[in-house]
Coordinates of C-alpha atoms in Angstrom, one line a residue:
Chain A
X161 CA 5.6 -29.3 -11.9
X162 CA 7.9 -28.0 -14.5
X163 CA 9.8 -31.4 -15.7
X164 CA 12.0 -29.9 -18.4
X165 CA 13.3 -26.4 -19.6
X166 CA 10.9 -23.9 -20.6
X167 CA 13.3 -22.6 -23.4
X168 CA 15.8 -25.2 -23.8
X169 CA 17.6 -23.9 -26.5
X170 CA 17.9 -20.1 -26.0
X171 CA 20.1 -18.2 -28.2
X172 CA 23.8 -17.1 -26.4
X173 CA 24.4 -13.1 -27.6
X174 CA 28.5 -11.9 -27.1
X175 CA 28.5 -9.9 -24.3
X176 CA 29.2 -6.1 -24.5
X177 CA 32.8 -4.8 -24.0
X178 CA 32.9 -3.0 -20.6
X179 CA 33.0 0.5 -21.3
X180 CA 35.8 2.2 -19.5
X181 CA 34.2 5.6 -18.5
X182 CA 35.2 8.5 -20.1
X183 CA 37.8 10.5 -17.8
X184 CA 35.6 13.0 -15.6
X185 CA 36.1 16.6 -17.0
X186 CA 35.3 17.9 -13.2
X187 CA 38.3 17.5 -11.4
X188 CA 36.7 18.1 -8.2
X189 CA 36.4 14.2 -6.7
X190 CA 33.2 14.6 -4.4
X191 CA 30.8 16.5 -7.4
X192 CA 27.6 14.3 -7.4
X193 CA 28.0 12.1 -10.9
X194 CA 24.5 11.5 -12.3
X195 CA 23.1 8.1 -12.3
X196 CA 23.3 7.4 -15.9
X197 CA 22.2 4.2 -18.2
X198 CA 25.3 3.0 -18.3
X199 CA 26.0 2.8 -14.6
X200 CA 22.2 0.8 -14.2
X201 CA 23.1 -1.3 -17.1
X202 CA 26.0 -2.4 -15.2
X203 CA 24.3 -3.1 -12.0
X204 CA 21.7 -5.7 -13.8
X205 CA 23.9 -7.0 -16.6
X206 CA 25.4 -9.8 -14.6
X207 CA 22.0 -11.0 -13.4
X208 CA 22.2 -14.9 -14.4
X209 CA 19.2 -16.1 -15.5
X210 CA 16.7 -18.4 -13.4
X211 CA 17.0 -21.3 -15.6
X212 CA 20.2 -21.0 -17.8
X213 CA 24.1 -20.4 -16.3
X214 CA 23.9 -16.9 -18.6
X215 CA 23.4 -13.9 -17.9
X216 CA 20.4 -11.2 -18.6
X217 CA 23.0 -9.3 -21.1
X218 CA 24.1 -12.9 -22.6
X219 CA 20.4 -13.9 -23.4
X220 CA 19.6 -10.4 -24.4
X221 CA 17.2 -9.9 -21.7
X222 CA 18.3 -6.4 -20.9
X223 CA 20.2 -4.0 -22.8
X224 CA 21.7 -0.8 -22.7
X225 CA 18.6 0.8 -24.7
X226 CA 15.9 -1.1 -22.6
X227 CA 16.9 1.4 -19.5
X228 CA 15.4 4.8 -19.1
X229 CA 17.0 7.0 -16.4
X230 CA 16.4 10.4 -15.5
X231 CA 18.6 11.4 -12.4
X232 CA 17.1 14.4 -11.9
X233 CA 13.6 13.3 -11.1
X234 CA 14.8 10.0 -9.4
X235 CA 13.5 7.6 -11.8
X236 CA 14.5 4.4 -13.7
X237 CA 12.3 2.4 -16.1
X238 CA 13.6 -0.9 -17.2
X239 CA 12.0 -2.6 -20.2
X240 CA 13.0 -6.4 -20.6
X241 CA 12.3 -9.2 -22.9
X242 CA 11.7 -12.6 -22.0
X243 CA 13.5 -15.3 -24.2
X244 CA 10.1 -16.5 -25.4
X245 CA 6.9 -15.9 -25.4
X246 CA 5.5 -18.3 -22.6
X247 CA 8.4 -17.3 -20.3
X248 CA 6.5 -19.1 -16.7
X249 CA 10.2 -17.2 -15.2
X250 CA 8.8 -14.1 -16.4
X251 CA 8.1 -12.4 -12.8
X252 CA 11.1 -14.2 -11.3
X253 CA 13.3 -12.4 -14.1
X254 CA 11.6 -9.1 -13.1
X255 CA 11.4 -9.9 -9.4
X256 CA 15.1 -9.9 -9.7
X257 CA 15.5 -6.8 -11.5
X258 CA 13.9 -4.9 -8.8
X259 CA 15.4 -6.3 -6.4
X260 CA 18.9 -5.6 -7.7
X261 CA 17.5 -1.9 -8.2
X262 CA 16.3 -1.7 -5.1
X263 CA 19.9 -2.4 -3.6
X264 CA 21.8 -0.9 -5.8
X265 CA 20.4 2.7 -6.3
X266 CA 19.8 5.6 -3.6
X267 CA 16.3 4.6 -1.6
X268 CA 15.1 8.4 -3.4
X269 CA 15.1 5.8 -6.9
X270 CA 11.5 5.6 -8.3
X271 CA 11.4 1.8 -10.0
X272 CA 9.5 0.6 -12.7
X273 CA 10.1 -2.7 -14.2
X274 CA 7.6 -4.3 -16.6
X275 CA 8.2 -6.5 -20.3
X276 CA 8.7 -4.9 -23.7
X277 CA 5.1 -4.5 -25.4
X278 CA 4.0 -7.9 -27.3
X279 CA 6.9 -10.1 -25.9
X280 CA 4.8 -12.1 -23.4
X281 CA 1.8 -13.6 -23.6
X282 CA 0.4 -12.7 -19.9
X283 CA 2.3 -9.4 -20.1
X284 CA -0.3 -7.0 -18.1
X285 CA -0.1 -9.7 -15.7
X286 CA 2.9 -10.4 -15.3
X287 CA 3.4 -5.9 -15.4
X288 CA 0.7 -5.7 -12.4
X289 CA 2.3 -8.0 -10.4
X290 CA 5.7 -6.5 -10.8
X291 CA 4.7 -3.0 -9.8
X292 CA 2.8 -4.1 -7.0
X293 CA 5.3 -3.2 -4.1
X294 CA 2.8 -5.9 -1.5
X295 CA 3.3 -8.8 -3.5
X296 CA 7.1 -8.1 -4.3
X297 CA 7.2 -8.0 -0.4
X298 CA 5.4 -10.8 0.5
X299 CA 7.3 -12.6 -2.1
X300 CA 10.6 -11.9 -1.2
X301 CA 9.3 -13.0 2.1
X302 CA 9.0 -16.7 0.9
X303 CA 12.3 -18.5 0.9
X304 CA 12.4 -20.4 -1.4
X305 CA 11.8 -17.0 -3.8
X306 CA 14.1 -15.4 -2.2
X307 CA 16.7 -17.8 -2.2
X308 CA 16.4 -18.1 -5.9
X309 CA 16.6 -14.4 -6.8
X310 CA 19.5 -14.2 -4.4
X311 CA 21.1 -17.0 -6.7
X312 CA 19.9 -15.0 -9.8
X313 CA 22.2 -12.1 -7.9
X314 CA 25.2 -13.1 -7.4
X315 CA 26.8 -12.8 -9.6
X316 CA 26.2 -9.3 -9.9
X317 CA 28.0 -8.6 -6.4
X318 CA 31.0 -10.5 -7.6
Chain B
X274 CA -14.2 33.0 5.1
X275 CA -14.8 29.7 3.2
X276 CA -11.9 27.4 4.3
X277 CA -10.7 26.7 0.8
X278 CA -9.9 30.2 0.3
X279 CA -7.6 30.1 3.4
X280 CA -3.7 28.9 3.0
X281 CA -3.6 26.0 4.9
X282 CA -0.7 24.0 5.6
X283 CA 0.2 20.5 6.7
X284 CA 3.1 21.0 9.5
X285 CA 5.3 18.4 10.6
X286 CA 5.2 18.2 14.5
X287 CA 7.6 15.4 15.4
X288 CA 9.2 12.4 13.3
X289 CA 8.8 8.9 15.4
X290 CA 11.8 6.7 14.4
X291 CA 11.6 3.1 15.6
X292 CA 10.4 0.7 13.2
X293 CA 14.3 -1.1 10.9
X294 CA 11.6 -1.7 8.1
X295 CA 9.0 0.0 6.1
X296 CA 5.7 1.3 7.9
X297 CA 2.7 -0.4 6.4
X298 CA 0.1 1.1 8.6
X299 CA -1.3 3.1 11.5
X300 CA -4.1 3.3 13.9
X301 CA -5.5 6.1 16.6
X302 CA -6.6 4.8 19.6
X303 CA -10.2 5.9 19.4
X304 CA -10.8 5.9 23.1
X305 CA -7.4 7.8 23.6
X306 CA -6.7 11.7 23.5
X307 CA -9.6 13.0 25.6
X308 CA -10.0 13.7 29.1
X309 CA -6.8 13.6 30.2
X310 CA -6.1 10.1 28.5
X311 CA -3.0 10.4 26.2
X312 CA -3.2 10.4 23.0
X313 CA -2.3 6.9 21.2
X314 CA -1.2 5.6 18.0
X315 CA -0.1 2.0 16.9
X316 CA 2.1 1.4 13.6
X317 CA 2.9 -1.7 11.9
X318 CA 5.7 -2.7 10.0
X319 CA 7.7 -4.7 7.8
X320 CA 10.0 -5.4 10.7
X321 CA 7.5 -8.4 12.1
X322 CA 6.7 -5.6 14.8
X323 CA 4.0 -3.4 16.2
X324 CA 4.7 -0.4 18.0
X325 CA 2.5 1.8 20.4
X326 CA 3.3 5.7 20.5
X327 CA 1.8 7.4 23.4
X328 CA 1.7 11.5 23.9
X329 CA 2.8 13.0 27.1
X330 CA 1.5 15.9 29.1
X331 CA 4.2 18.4 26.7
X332 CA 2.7 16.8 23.6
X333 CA 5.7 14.9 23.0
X334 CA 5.4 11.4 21.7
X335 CA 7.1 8.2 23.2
X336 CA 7.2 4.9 22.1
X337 CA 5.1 3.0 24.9
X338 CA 5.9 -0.4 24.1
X339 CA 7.0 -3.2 21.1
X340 CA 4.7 -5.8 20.1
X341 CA 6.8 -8.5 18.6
X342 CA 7.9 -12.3 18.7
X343 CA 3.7 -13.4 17.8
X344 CA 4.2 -12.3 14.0
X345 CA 6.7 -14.4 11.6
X346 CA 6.1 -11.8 8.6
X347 CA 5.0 -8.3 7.8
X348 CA 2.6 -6.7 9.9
X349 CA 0.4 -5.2 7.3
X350 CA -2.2 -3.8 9.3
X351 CA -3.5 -2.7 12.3
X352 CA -7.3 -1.7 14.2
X353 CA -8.0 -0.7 17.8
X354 CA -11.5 -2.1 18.7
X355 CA -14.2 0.7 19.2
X356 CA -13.2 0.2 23.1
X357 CA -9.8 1.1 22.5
X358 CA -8.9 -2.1 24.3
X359 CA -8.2 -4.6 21.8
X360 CA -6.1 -3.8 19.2
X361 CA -6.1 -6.4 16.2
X362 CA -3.0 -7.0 13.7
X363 CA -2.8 -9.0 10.5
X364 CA 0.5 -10.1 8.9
X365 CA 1.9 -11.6 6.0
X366 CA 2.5 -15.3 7.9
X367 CA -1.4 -15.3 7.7
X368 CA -3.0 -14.9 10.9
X369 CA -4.3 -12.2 12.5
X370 CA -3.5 -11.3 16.4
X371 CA -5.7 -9.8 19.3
X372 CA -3.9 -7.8 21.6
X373 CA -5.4 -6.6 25.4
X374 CA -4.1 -3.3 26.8
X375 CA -4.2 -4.8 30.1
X376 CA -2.5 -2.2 33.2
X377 CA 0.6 -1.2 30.8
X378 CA 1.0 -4.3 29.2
X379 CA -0.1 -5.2 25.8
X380 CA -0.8 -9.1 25.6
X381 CA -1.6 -11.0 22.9
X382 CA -5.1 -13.0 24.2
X383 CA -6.4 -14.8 20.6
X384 CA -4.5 -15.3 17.1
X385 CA -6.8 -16.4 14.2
X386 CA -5.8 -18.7 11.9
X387 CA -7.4 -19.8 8.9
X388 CA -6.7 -17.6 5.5
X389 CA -4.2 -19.7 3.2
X390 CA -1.9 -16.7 3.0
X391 CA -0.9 -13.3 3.7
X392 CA -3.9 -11.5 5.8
X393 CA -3.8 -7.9 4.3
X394 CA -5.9 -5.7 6.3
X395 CA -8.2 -6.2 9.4
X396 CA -11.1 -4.2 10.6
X397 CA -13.8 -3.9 13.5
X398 CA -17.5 -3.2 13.4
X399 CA -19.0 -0.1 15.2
X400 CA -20.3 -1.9 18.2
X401 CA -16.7 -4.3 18.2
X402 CA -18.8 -7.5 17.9
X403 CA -17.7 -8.4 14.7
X404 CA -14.1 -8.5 12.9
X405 CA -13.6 -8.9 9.1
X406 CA -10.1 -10.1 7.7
X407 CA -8.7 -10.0 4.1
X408 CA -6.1 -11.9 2.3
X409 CA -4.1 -12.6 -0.8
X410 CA -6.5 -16.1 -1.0
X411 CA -8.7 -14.0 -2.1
X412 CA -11.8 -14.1 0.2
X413 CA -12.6 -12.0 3.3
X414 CA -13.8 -13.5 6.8
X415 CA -16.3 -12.5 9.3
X416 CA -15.1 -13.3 12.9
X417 CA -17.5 -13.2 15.7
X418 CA -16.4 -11.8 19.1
X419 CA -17.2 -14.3 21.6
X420 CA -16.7 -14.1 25.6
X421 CA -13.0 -14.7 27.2
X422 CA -11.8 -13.7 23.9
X423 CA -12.9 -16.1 21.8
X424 CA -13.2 -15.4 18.2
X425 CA -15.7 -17.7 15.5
X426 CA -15.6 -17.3 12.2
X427 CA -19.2 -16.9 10.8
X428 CA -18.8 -16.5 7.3
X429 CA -16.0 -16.7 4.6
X430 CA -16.9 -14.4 1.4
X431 CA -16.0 -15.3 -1.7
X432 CA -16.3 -13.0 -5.2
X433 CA -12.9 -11.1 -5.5
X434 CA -11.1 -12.6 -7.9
X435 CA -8.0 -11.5 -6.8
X436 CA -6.5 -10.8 -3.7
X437 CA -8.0 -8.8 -1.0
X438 CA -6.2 -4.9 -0.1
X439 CA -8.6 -3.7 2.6
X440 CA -11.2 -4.0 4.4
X441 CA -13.2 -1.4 6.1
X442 CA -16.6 -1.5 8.2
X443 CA -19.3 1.2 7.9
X444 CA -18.8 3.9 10.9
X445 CA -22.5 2.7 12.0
X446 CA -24.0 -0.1 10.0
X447 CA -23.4 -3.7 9.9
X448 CA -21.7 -3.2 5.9
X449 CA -18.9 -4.1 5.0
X450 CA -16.6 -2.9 1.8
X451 CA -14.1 -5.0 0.5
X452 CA -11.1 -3.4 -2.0
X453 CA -9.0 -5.4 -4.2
X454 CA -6.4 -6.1 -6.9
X455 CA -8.7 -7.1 -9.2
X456 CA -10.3 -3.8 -9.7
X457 CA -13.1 -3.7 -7.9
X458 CA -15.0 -2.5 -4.4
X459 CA -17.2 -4.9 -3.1
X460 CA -20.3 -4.3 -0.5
X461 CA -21.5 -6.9 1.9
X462 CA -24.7 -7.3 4.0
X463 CA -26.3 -9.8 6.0
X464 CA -29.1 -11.4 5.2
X465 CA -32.3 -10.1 7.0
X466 CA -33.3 -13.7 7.8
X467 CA -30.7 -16.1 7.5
X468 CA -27.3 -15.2 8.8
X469 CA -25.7 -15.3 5.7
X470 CA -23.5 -12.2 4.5
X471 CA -23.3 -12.0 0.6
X472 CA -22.3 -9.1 -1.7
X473 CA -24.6 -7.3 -2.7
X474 CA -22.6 -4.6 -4.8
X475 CA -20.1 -4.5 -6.7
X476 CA -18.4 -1.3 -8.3
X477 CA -16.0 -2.0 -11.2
X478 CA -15.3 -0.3 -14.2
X479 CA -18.1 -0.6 -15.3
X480 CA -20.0 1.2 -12.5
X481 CA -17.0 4.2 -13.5
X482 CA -15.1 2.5 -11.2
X483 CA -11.2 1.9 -10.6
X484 CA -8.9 0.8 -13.9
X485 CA -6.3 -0.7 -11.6
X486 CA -5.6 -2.1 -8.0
X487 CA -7.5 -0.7 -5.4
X488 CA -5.9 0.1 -2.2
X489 CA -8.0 1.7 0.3
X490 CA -11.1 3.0 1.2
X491 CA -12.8 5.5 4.1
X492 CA -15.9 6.5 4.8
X493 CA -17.2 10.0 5.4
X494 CA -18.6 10.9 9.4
X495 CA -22.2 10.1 8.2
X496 CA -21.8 7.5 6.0
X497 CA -23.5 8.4 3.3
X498 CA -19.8 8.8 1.2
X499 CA -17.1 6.7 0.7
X500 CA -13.7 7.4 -0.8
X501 CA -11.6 4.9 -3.1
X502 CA -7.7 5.4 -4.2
X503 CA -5.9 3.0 -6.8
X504 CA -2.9 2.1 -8.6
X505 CA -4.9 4.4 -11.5
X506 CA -4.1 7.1 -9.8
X507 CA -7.0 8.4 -8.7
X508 CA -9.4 9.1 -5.7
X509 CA -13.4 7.9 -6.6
X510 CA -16.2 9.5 -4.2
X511 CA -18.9 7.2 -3.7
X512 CA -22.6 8.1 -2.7
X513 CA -25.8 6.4 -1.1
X514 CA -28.8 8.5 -1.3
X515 CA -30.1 5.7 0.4
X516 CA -29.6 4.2 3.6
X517 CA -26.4 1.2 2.5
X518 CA -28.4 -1.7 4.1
X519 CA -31.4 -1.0 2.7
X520 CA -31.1 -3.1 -1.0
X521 CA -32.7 -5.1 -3.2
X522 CA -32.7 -8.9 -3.6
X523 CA -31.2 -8.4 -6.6
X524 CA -27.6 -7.8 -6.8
X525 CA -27.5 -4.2 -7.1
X526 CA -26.9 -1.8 -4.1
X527 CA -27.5 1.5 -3.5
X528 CA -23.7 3.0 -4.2
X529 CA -23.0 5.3 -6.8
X530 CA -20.0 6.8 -8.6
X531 CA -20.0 10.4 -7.6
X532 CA -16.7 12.2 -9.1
X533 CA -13.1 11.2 -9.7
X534 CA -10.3 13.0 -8.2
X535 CA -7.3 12.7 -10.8
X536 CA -4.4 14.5 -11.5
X537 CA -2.7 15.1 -8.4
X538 CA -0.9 12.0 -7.4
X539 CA 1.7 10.6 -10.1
X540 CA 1.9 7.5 -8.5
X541 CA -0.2 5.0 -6.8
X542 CA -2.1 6.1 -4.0
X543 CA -2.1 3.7 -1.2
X544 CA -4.2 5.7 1.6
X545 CA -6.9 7.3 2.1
X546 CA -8.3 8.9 4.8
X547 CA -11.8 11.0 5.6
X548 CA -11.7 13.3 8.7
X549 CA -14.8 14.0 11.0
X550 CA -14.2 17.5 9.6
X551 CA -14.6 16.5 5.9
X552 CA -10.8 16.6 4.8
X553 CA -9.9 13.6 2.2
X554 CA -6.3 13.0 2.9
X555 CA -4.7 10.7 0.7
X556 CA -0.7 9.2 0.4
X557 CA 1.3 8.1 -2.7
X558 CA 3.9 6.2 -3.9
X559 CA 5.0 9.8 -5.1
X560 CA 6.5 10.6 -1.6
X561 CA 3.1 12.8 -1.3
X562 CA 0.4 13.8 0.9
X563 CA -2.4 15.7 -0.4
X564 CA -5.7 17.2 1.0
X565 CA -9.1 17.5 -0.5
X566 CA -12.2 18.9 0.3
X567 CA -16.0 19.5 -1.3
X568 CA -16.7 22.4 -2.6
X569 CA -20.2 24.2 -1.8
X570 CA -19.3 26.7 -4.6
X571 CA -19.9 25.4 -7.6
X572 CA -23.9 24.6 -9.7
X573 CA -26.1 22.3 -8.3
X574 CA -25.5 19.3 -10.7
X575 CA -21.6 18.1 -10.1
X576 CA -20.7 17.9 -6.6
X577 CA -17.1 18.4 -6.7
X578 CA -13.8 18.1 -4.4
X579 CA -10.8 20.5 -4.6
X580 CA -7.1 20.7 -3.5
X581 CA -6.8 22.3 -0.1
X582 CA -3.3 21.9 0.4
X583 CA -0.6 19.7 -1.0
X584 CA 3.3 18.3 0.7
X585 CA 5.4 17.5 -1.8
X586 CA 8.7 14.8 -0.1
X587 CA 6.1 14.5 3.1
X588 CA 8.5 11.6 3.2
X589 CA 11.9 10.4 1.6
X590 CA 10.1 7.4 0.0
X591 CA 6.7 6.0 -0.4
X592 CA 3.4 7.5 1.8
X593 CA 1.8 4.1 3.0
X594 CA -0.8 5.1 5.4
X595 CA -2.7 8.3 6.3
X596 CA -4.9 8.2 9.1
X597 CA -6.5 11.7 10.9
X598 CA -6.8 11.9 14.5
X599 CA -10.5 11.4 14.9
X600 CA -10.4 13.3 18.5
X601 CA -7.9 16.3 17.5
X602 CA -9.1 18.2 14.4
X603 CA -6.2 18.7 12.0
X604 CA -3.9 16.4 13.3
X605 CA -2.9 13.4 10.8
X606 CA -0.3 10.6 10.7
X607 CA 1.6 9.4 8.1
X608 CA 3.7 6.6 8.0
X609 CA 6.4 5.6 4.8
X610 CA 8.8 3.3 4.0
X611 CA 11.5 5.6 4.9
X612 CA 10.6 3.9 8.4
X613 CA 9.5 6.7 10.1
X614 CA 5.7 8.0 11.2
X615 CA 5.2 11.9 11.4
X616 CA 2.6 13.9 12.7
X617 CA 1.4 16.6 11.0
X618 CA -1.3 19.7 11.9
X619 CA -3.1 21.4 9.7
X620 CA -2.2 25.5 9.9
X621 CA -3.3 28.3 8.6
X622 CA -0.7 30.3 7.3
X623 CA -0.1 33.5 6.1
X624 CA 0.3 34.1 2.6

């Protein structure tokens, strides 16, 4: 058992300014808008993490750069970056992330989720695991999981 | 005319909607579809339920009847017995059920308990005497058919290192292949004397096997070819000159690497499945189903398989389970987590 934090200390980062989005040039109100970084940024921003009261953006989990979206083909890539390199809430940070995905985007979404090269030290694990659509199901299945990453969520329904 | 030079294409013949949750799996009723017995199909799903699709006289299909309140969790998978009368299901909440088709009445008669976790995939031997389990704990269990429904476990193998995908008997032999996240494929055989099952095979990378999770595996009508898909996106033919329970005492079986299918699928491939008739169907995370086939054509040396027809969006999401009917040719099932199940047939159309 886990008696104390595993990164007691991580370092708080400003959070972005919400970007007001740029006045749509197509008048007409029911044109599809793609799905753009932006917008997936601001689905998982909010995302507190498992162990401190910040969020994903705060602790620099996730940024802006770490999403890769093309609308066109359905797909969204999300890179993150555990505070440190032993991270044990590795899987539960990216457990969340696809879960928040899942519900946020159009069921046509493609998801990958996996941690930025060389930030963790059981990263292909840890990848695997993420990616592996049976043991996100089974785990979200488990309640105490689940009620964790729903905690982890909030927030971003707020 | 050689059938690959023929435009063949997979259409859909109905969509069954049913299932509130994503369809893991799906099984033909082997005894079913002949003789003026209906057709029948069982799918399992994330929804804790199993369903049972029946065809009537117009070729229509019905849902026949819900199996539910016995599984807590995901129903992952699902095998009628060679009988057709037994139908076993494994779920997540890590048991596996026995059902009896008793009048029109599906009862469940047995559940066996005993894997630590999430049972992943269930399967019967040719003769129905024997059942193997799998499971996220990593080992895979031999259950013994006993009178009034009984079931004894006889042996619990242990060598995956990682959880257990599938399991699947040889159509004839007493063989057993195991699939799993850690890589690998895994043959079992019982001991000639004692009646201990061990491995005796195992096809990693090393044996030009899988890179990543393995997810399924069939075996051709005879046998004497097996076929592999993975999270590495491709399809592996397997071979045994030899008979596959004839091996050494040494730990090496008779299995060999044959070809790799790759470049068709874009993500992983979670099914495949080998008709009577020879045609590899296999269904991806890419929404995909895809068709392959051997062809005589080429020089003697590399045998080799090649596209006979592809369905792009075959479903809105993921292709879970592909499973040909084995008593109508060209008929195959697909189920997705979209929800739904369709049935296909293979036509030939014009070009």
């Amino acid at each position: 058992m886990v008696t104390g934090l595993i990164n007691a200390n991580p370092i708080v980062y400003e959070r972005k300014a919400r970007q007001v989005r740029s006045a749509p040039t197509n008048i007409d109100e029911y044109a599809d808008e793609p799905i753009d970084q932006q917008e997936i940024f601001d689905h998982i921003r909010d995302i507190k993490d498992p162990e401190h009261p910040y969020s994903l953006e705060e602790l620099k989990v996730v940024t802006e750069d770490s999403i890769e979206v093309n609308d066109k083909q359905s797909y969204v890539r999300v890179t993150f970056t555990p505070t440190v390199e032993h991270c044990s809430m590795a899987t539960v940070i990216g457990l969340c992330l696809r879960v928040k995905l899942m519900r946020s985007l159009p069921s046509r979404y493609k998801v990958d989720v996996r941690i930025a090269p060389g930030t963790h030290a059981t990263e292909a694990a840890v990848n695997k695991q993420l990616n592996d659509k049976e043991r996100v199901a089974a785990a979200l299945e488990n309640p105490n999981l689940s009620e964790m990453v729903n905690e982890c969520l909030a927030p971003t329904f707020a | 005319m050689d059938i690959l030079e023929r435009n063949l294409e997979l259409r859909e013949r109905q969509r069954l909607e049913g299932h509130t949750d994503r369809v893991w799996s799906l099984a033909w009723n082997p005894a079913a579809g002949v003789s003026g017995i209906p057709a029948m199909l069982a799918s399992c799903s994330g929804d804790k339920t199993v369903r049972i699709w029946q065809q009537d006289p117009s070729g229509s299909w019905d849902c026949l009847a819900v199996l539910e309140d016995t599984h807590t969790r995901t129903v992952r998978s699902c095998a009628w017995s060679p009988s057709g009368k037994l139908l076993a299901t494994a779920s997540f909440d890590a048991a596996t059920a026995v059902w009896e088709h008793i009048g029109g009445d599906f009862e469940c008669v047995a559940t066996l308990e005993g894997h630590e976790n999430e049972v992943k995939s269930v399967s019967w031997n040719a003769s129905g005497s024997l059942l193997a389990t799998c499971s996220r704990d990593k080992t895979v269990w031999i259950w013994e058919v006993q009178p009034g429904n009984e079931f004894e476990c006889v042996s619990v193998l242990q060598g995956h290192t990682q959880d257990v995908k599938m399991v699947q008997w040889h159509p004839f032999l007493d063989v057993l292949v195991s699939v799993s996240y850690d890589n690998s494929v895994k043959i079992w055989a019982e001991d000639g004397d004692s009646d201990d099952w061990h491995c005796v095979q195992t096809l990693n990378e090393a044996s030009s096997g899988h890179t990543s999770t393995v997810w399924a595996v069939s075996f051709s009508s005879n046998g004497d070819r097996m076929v592999t898909c993975s999270d590495d996106l491709t399809l592996k033919i397997w071979d045994t000159s030899s008979n596959p329970s004839e091996t050494s005492d040494s730990n090496c079986g008779s299995w060999r690497h044959l070809c790799t299918i790759s470049g068709y699928h874009d993500r992983t491939i979670f099914s495949v499945n080998w008709s009577r008739e020879g045609v590899i169907a296999s269904g991806a995370a890419d929404d995909a189903i895809r068709l392959f086939l051997e062809s005589k054509d080429n020089s003697v040396d590399a045998p080799s398989y090649k596209l006979l027809s592809k369905k792009e969006k075959a479903h809105d999401m993921d292709v879970n389970s592909v499973q040909w009917n084995p008593k109508e040719p060209g008929v195959l099932a697909s189920a997705s987590d979209d929800g739904t199940i369709k049935i296909w047939e293979l036509l030939e159309v014009p070009r």
